[in-house]
mmCIF file of C-alpha atoms and ligand atoms in Angstrom:
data_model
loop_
_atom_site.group_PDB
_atom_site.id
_atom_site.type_symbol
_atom_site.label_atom_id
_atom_site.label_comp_id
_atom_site.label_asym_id
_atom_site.label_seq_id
_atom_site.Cartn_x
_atom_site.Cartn_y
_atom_site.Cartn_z
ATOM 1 C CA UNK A 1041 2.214 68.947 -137.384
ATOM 2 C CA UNK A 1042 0.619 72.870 -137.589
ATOM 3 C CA UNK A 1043 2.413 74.865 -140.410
ATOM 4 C CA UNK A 1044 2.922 77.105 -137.670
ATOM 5 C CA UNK A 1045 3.590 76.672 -134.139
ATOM 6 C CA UNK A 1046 4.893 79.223 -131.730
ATOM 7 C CA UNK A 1047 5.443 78.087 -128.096
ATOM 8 C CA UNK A 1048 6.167 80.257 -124.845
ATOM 9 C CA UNK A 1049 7.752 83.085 -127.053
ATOM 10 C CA UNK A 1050 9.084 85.953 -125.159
ATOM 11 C CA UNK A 1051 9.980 89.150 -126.240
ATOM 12 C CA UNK A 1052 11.095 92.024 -124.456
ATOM 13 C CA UNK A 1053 11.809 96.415 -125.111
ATOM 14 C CA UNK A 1054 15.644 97.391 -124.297
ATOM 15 C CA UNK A 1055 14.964 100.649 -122.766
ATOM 16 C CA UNK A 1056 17.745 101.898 -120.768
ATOM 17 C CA UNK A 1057 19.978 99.378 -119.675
ATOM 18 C CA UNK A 1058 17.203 97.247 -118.929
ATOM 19 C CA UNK A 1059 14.660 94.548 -121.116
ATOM 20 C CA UNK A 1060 11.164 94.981 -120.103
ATOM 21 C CA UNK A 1061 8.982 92.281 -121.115
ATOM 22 C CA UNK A 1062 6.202 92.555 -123.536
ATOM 23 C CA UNK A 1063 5.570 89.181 -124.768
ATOM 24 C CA UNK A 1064 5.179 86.703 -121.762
ATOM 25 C CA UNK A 1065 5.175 83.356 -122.908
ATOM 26 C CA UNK A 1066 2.525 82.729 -125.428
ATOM 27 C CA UNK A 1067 1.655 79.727 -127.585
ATOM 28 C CA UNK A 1068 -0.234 78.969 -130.244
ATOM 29 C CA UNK A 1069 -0.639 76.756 -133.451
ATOM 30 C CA UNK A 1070 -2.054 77.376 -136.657
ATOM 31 C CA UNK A 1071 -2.724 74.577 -139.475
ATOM 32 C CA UNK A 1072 -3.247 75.354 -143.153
ATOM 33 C CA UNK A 1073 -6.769 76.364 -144.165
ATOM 34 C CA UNK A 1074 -7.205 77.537 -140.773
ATOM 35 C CA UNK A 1075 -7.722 81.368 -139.529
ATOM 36 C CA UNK A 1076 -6.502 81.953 -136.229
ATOM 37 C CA UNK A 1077 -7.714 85.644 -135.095
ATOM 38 C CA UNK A 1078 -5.467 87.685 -132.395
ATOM 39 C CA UNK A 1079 -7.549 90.136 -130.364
ATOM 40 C CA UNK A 1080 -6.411 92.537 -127.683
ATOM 41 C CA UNK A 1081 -6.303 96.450 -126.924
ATOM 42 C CA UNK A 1082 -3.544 98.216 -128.038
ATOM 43 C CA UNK A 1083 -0.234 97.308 -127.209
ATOM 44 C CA UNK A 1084 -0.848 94.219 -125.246
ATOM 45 C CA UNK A 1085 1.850 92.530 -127.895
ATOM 46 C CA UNK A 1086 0.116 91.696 -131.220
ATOM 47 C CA UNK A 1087 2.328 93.366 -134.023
ATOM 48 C CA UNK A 1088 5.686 92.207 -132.022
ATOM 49 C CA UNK A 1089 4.183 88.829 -132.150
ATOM 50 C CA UNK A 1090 3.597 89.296 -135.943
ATOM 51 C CA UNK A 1091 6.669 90.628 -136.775
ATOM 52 C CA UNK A 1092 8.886 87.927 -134.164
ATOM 53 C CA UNK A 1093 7.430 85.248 -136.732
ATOM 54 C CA UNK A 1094 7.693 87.466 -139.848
ATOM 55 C CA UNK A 1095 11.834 87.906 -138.724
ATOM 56 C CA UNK A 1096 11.273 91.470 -138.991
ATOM 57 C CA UNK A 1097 12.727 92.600 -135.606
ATOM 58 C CA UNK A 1098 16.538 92.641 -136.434
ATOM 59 C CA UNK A 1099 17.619 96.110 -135.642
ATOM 60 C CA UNK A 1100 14.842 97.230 -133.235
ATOM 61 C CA UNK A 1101 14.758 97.817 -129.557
ATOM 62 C CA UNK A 1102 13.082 94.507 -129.273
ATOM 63 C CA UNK A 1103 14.274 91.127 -129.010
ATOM 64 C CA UNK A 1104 13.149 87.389 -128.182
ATOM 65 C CA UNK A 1105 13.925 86.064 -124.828
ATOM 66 C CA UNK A 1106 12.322 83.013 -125.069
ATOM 67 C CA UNK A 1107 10.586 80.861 -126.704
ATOM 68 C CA UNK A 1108 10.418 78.985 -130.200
ATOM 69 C CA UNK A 1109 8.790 79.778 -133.605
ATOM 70 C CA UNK A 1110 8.223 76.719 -136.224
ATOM 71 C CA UNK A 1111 7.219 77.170 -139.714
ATOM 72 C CA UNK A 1112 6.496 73.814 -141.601
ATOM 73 C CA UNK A 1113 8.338 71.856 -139.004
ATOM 74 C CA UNK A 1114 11.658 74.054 -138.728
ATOM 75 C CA UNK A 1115 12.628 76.635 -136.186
ATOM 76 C CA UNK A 1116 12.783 79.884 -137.529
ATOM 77 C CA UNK A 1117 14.604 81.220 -134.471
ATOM 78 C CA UNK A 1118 17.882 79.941 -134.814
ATOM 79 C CA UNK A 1119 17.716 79.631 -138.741
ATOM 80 C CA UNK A 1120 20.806 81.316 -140.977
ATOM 81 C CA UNK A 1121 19.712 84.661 -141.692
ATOM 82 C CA UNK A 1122 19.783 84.206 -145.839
ATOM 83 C CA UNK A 1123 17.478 81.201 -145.439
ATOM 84 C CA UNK A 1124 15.229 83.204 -143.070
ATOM 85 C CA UNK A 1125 14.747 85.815 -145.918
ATOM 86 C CA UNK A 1126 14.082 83.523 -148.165
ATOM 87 C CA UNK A 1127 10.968 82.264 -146.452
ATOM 88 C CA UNK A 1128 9.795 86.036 -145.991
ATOM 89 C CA UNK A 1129 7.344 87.127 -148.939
ATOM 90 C CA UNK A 1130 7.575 83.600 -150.217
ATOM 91 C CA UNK A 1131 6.118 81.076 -148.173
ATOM 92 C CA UNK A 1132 5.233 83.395 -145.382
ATOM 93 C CA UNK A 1133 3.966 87.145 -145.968
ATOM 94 C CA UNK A 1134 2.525 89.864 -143.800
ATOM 95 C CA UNK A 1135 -0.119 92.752 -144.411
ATOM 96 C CA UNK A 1136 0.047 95.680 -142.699
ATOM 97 C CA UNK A 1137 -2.582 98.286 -141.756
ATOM 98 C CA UNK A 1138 -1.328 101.395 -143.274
ATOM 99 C CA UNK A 1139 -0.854 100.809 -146.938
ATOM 100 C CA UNK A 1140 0.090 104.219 -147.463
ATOM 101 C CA UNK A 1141 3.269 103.652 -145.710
ATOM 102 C CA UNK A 1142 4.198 99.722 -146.883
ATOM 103 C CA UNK A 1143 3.840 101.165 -150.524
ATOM 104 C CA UNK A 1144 6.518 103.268 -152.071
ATOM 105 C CA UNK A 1145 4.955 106.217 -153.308
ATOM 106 C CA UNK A 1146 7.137 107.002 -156.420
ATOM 107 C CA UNK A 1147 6.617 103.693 -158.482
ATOM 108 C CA UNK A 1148 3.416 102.460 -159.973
ATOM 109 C CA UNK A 1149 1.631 99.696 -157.279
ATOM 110 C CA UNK A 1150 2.271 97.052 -160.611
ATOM 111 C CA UNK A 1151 6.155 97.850 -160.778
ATOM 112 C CA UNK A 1152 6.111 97.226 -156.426
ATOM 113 C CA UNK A 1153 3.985 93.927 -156.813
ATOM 114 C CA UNK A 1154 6.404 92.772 -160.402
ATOM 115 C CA UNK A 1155 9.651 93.216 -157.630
ATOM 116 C CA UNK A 1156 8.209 91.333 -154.847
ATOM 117 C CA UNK A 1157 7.492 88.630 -157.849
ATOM 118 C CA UNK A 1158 11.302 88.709 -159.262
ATOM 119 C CA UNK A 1159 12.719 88.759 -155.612
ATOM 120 C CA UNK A 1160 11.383 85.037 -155.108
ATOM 121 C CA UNK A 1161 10.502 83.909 -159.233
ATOM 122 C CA UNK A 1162 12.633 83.312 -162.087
ATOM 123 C CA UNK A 1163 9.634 84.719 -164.506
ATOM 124 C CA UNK A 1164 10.684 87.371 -167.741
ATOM 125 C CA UNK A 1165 10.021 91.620 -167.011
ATOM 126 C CA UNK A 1166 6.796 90.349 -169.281
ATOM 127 C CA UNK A 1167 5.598 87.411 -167.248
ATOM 128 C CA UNK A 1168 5.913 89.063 -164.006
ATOM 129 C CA UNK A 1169 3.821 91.890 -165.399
ATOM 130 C CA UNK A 1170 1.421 89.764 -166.509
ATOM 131 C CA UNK A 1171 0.782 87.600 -163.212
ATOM 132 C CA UNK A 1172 0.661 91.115 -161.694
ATOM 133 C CA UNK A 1173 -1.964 92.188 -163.620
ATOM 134 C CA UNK A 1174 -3.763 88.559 -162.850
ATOM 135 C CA UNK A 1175 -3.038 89.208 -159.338
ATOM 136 C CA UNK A 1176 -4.586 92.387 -159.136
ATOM 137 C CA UNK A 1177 -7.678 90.702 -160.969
ATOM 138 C CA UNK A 1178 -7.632 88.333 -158.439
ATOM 139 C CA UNK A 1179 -7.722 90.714 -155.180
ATOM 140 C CA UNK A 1180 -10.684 92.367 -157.504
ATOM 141 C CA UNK A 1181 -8.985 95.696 -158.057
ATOM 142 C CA UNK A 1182 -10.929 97.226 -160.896
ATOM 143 C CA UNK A 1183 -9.647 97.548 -164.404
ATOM 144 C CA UNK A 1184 -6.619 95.782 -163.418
ATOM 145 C CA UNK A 1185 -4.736 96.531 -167.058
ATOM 146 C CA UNK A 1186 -4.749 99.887 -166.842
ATOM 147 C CA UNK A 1187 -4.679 100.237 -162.760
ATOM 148 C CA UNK A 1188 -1.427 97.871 -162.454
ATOM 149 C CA UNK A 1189 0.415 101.162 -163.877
ATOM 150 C CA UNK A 1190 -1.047 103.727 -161.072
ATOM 151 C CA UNK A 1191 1.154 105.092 -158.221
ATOM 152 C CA UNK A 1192 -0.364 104.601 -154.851
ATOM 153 C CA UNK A 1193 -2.108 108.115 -154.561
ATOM 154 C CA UNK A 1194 -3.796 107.451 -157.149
ATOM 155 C CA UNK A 1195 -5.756 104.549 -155.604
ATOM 156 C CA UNK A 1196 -8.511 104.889 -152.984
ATOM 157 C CA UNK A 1197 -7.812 103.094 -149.475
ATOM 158 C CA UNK A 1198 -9.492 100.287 -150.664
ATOM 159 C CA UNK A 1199 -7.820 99.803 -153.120
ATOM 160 C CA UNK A 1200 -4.470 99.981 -151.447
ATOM 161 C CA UNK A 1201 -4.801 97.514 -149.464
ATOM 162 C CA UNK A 1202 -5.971 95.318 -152.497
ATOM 163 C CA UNK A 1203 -2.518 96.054 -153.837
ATOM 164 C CA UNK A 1204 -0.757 95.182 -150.388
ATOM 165 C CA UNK A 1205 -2.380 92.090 -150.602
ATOM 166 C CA UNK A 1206 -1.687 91.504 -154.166
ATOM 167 C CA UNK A 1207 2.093 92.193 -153.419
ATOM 168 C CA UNK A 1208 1.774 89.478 -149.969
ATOM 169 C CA UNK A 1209 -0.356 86.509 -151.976
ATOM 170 C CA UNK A 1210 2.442 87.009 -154.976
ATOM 171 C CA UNK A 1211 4.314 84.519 -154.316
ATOM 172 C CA UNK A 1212 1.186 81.926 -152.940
ATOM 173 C CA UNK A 1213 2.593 81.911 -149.185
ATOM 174 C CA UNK A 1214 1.338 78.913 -147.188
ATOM 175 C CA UNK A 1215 1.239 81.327 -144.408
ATOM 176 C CA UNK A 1216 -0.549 84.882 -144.432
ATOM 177 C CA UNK A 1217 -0.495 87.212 -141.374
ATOM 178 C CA UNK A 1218 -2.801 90.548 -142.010
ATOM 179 C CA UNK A 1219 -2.455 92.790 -138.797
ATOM 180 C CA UNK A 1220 -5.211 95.147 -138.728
ATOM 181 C CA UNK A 1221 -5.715 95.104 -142.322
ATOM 182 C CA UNK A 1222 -8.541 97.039 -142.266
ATOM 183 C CA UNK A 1223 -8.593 99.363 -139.682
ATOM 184 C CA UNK A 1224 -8.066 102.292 -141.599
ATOM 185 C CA UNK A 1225 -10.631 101.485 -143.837
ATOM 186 C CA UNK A 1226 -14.469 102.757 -143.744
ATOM 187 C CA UNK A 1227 -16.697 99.753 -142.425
ATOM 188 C CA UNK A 1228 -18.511 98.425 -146.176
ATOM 189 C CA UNK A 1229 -14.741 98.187 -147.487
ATOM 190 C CA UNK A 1230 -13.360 96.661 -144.180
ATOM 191 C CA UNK A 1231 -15.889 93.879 -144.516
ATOM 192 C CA UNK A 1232 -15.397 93.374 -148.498
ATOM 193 C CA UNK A 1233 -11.147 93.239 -147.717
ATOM 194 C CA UNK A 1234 -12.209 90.629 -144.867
ATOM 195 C CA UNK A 1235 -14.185 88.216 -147.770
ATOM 196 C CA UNK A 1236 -11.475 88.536 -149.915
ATOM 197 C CA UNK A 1237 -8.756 87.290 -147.381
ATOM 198 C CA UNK A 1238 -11.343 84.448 -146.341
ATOM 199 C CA UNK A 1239 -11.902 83.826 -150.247
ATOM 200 C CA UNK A 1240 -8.339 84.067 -151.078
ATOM 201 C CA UNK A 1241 -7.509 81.500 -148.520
ATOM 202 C CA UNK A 1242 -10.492 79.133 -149.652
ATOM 203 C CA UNK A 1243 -8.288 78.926 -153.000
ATOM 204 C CA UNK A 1244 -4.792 79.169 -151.810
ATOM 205 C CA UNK A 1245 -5.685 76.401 -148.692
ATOM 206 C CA UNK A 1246 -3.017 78.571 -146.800
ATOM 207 C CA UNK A 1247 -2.860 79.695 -142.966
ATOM 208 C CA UNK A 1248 -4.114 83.012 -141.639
ATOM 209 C CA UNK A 1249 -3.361 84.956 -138.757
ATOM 210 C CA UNK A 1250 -5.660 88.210 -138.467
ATOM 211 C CA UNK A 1251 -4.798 90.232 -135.958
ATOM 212 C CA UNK A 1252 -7.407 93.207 -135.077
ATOM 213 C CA UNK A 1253 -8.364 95.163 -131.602
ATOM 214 C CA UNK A 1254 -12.186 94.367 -133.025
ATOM 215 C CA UNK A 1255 -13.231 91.192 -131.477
ATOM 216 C CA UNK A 1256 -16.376 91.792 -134.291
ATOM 217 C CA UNK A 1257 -13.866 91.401 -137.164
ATOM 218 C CA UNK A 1258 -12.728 88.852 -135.566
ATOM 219 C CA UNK A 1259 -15.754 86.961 -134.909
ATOM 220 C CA UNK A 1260 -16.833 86.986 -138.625
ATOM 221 C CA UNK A 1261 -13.506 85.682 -139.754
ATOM 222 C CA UNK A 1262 -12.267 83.084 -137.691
ATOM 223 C CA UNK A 1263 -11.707 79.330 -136.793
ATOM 224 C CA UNK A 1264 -10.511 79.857 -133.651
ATOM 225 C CA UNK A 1265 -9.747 83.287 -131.202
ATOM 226 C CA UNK A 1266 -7.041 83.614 -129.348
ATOM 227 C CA UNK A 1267 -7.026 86.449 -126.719
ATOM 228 C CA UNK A 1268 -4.264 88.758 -125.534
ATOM 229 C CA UNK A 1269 -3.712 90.844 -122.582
ATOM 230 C CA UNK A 1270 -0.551 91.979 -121.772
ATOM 231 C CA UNK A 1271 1.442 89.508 -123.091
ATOM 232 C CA UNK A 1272 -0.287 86.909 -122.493
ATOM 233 C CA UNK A 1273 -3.100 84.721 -123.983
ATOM 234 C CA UNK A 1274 -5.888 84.984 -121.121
ATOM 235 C CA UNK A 1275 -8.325 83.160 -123.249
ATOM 236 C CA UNK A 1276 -8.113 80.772 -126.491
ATOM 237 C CA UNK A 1277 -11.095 78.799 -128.338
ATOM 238 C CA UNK A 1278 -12.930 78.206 -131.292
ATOM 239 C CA UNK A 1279 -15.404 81.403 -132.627
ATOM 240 C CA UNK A 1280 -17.938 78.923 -132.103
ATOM 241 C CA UNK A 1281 -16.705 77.486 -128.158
ATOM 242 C CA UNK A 1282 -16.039 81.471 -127.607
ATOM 243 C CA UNK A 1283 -19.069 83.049 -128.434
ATOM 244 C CA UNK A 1284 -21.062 80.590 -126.568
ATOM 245 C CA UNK A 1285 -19.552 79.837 -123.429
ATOM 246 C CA UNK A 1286 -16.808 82.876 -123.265
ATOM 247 C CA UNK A 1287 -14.801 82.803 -119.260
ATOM 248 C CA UNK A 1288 -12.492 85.500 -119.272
ATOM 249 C CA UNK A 1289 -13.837 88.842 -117.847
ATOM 250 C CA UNK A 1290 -11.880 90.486 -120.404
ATOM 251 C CA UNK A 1291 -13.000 88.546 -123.197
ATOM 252 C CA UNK A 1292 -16.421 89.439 -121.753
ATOM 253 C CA UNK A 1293 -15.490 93.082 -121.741
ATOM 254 C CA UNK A 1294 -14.131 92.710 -125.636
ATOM 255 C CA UNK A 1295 -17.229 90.985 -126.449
ATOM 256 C CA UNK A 1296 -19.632 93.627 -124.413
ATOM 257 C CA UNK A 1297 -17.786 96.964 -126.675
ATOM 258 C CA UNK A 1298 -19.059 95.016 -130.008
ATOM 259 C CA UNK A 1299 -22.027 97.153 -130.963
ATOM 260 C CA UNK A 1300 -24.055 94.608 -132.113
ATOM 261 C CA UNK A 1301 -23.203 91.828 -130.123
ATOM 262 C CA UNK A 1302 -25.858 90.156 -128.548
ATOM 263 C CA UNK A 1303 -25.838 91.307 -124.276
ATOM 264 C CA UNK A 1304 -27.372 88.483 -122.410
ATOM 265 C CA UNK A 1305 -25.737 90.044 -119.516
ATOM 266 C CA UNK A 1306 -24.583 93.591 -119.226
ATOM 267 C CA UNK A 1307 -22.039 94.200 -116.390
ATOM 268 C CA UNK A 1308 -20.047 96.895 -118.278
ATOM 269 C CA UNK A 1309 -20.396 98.752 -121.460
ATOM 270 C CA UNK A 1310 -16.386 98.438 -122.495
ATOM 271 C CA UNK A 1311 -13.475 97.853 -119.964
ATOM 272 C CA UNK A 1312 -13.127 100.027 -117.603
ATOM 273 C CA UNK A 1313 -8.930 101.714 -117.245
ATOM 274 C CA UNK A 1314 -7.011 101.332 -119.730
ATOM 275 C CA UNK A 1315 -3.555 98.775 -120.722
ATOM 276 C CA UNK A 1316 -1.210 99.446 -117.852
ATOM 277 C CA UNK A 1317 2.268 100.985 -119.430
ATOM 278 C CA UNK A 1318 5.165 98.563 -120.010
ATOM 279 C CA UNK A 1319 7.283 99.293 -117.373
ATOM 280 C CA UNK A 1320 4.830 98.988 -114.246
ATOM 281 C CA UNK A 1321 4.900 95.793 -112.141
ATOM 282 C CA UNK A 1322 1.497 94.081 -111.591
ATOM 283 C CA UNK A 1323 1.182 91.165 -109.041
ATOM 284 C CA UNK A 1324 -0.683 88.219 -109.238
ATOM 285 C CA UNK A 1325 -3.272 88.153 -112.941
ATOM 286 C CA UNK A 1326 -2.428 91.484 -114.911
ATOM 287 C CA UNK A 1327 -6.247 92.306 -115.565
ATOM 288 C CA UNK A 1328 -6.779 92.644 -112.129
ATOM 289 C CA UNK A 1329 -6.960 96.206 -111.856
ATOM 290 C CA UNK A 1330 -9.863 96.130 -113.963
ATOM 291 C CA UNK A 1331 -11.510 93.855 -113.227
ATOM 292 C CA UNK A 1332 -15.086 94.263 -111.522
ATOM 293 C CA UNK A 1333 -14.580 90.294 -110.306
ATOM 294 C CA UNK A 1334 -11.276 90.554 -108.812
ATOM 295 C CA UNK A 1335 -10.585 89.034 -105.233
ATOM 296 C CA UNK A 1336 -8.137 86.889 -103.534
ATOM 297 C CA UNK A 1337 -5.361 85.224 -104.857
ATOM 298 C CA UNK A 1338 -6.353 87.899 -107.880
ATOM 299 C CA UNK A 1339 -3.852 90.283 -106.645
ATOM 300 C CA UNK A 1340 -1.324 87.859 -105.572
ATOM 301 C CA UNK A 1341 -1.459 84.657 -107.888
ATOM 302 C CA UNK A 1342 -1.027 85.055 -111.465
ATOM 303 C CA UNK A 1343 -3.550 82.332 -113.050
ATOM 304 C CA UNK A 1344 -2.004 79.781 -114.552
ATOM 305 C CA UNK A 1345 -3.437 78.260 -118.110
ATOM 306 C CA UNK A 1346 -5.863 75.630 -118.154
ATOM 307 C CA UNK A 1347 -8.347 73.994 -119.960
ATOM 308 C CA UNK A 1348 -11.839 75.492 -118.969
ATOM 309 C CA UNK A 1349 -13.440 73.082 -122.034
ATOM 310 C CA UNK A 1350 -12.333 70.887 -124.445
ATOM 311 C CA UNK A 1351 -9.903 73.021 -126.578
ATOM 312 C CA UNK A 1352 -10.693 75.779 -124.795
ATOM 313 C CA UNK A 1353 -7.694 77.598 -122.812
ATOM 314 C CA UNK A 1354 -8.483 80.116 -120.228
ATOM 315 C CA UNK A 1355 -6.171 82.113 -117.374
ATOM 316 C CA UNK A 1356 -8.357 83.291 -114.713
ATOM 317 C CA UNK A 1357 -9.358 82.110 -111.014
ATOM 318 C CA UNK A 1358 -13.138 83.304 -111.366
ATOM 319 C CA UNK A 1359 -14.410 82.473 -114.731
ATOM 320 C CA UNK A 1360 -17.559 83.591 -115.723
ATOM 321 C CA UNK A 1361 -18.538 85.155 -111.995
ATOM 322 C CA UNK A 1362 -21.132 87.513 -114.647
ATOM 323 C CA UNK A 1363 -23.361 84.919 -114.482
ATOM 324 C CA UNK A 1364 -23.310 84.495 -110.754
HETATM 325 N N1 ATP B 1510 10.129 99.412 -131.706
HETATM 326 C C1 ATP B 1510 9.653 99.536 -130.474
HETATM 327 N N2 ATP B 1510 10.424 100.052 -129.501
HETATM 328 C C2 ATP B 1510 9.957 100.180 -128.253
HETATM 329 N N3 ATP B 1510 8.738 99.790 -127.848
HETATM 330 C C3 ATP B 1510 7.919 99.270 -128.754
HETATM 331 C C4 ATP B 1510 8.331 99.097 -130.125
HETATM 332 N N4 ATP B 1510 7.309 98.547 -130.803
HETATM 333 C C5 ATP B 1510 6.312 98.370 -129.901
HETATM 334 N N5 ATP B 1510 6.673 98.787 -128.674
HETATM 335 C C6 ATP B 1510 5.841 98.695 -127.449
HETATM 336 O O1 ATP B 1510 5.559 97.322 -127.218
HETATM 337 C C7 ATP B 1510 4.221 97.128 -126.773
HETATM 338 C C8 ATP B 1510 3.496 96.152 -127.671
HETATM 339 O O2 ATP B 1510 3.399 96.720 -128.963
HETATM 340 P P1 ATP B 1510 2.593 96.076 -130.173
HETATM 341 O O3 ATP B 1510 2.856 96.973 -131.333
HETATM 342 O O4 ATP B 1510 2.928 94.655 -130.335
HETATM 343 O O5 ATP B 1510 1.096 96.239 -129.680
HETATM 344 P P2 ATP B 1510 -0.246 95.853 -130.458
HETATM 345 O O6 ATP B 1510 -0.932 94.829 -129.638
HETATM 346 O O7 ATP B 1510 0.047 95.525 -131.863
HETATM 347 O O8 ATP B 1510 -1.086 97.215 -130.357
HETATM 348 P P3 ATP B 1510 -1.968 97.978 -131.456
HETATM 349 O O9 ATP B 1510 -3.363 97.441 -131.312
HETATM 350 O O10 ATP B 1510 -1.876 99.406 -131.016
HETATM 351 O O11 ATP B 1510 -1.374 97.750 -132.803
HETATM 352 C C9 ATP B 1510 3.593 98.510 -126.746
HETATM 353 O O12 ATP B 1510 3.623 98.976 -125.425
HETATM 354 C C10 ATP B 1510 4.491 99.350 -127.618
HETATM 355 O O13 ATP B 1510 4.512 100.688 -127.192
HETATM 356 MG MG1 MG B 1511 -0.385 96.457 -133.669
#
């Protein structure tokens, strides 16, 4: 059994009178120890995914259609709110990518990561102080005695999102989601945050989901890749399968916009257009419009998912025509 496994979750915008889906049906499983990496443009679904599993969609303009979400063998979806909660910062925690607005900027970071702590632990005002000075050690924020009593301007980015991970890890979750953790971040400090999650995880033996538009990130990070467009996951592998024998034109496209990724073939530089807007209707597979490879049933026949290799999923009628 995974720790997590999410199958043909739905979600969907209420926008006047009407709920326009933004989550089609995706599944996917992660175990412990693994890191499952999430990789799409911009809004094709990855933070509604994130936060459908975290239970953080209760009074939005979202809400879940379809579908079912299982944490250590129990479905969070119909679960009694309280419980829910419970599980939230505890067993399962979530990083965000702007730490400047997921820390409160009138109490010192130590004070935020000491309440998180007390929320879930029965530890003393001096205890919790303590393990958030450890904690702070451990996400190698520097002079971590006298930093723990900073406020969050006081920090550099870097060091922010040390203390947003401090404040998810308090409480050892068996389940870690970062979502873009590092995007706002300059590219040495983006790559130390990304060895710290993977290092963090080699102790804690817990599950991560890292979500990212970078498919270099996530290349570096992760056991297995699972790629979204609209929705949908068009493509889903391990790095390893991925990297070596990708299918999907769009993964190709992803993988072709890396800078330094190596271009056997070059048929575009990025992809071309851009993420169609929620509320337009696209027949048949939803990349078609940008796709360079796109003929009949493209525009008609929306592909369904299939095993291109052994555990590797792909939806698309012409895989790899690149090479042809
Ligand atoms: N609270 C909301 N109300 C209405 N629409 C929303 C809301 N949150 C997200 N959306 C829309 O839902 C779609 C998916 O959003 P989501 O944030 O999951 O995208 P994403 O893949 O995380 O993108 P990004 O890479 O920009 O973070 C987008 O079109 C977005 O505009
Ligand atoms: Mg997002």
């Amino acid at each position: 059994m995974a720790l997590l496994e999410v199958r043909d979750l739905e979600l969907a915008i209420a926008a006047g009178g009407r709920l326009l889906p933004v989550v089609r049906g995706i599944s996917f499983a992660v175990e412990e120890n693994e890191t499952l990496g999430i990789v799409g443009e911009s809004g094709c679904g990855k933070s509604l995914t994130a936060l459908a599993i975290m239970g953080l969609l209760e009074d939005t303009a979202i809400r879940i259609t379809g579908g079912s979400i299982r944490f250590e063998g129990r479905e969070l979806l119909t679960m009694a709110p309280a419980e829910r909660r419970s599980l939230m910062g505890n067993r399962m925690a979530i990083v965000f990518q702007e730490p400047m607005t997921s820390l409160n900027p009138v109490y010192r970071v130590g004070d935020q990561i000491v309440e998180v702590l007390r929320q879930h632990r029965q530890l003393s005002a001096s205890e919790a102080r303590e393990r958030a000075v450890r904690l702070l050690q451990m996400v190698r924020v520097p002079e971590p005695e006298q930093r723990v009593d900073s406020y969050p301007h006081q920090l550099s980015g870097g060091q922010r999102q040390r203390v947003m991970i401090a404040m998810a890890i308090a409480c050892d979750p068996r389940l870690l989601i970062a979502d873009e953790p590092t995007t706002a971040l300059d590219v040495t400090v983006q790559k130390e945050i990304l060895e710290l999650l993977q290092d963090l995880q080699k102790r804690m033996g817990s599950a991560i989901v890292l979500i990212s538009h970078d498919l270099g990130v996530i290349a570096e990070t992760c056991d297995r890749v699972a790629v979204m467009y609209r929705g949908t996951i068009v493509e889903e592998a391990t790095g390893e399968e991925l990297f070596a024998n990708v299918a999907h034109p769009y993964t190709r496209g992803l993988l072709a916009s890396i800078p330094s990724a190596d271009r056997d073939v070059e048929w575009l530089e990025a992809i071309p257009g851009r993420v169609p807007a929620i509320d337009q209707e696209i027949p048949g597979c939803a990349f078609h419009p940008r796709c360079a490879f796109a003929r009949d049933p493209c525009h008609s026949r929306d592909p369904e998912a299939r095993s291109f290799a052994p555990g590797h999923l792909l939806r698309c009628h012409f895989p790899q025509e690149w090479r042809k």
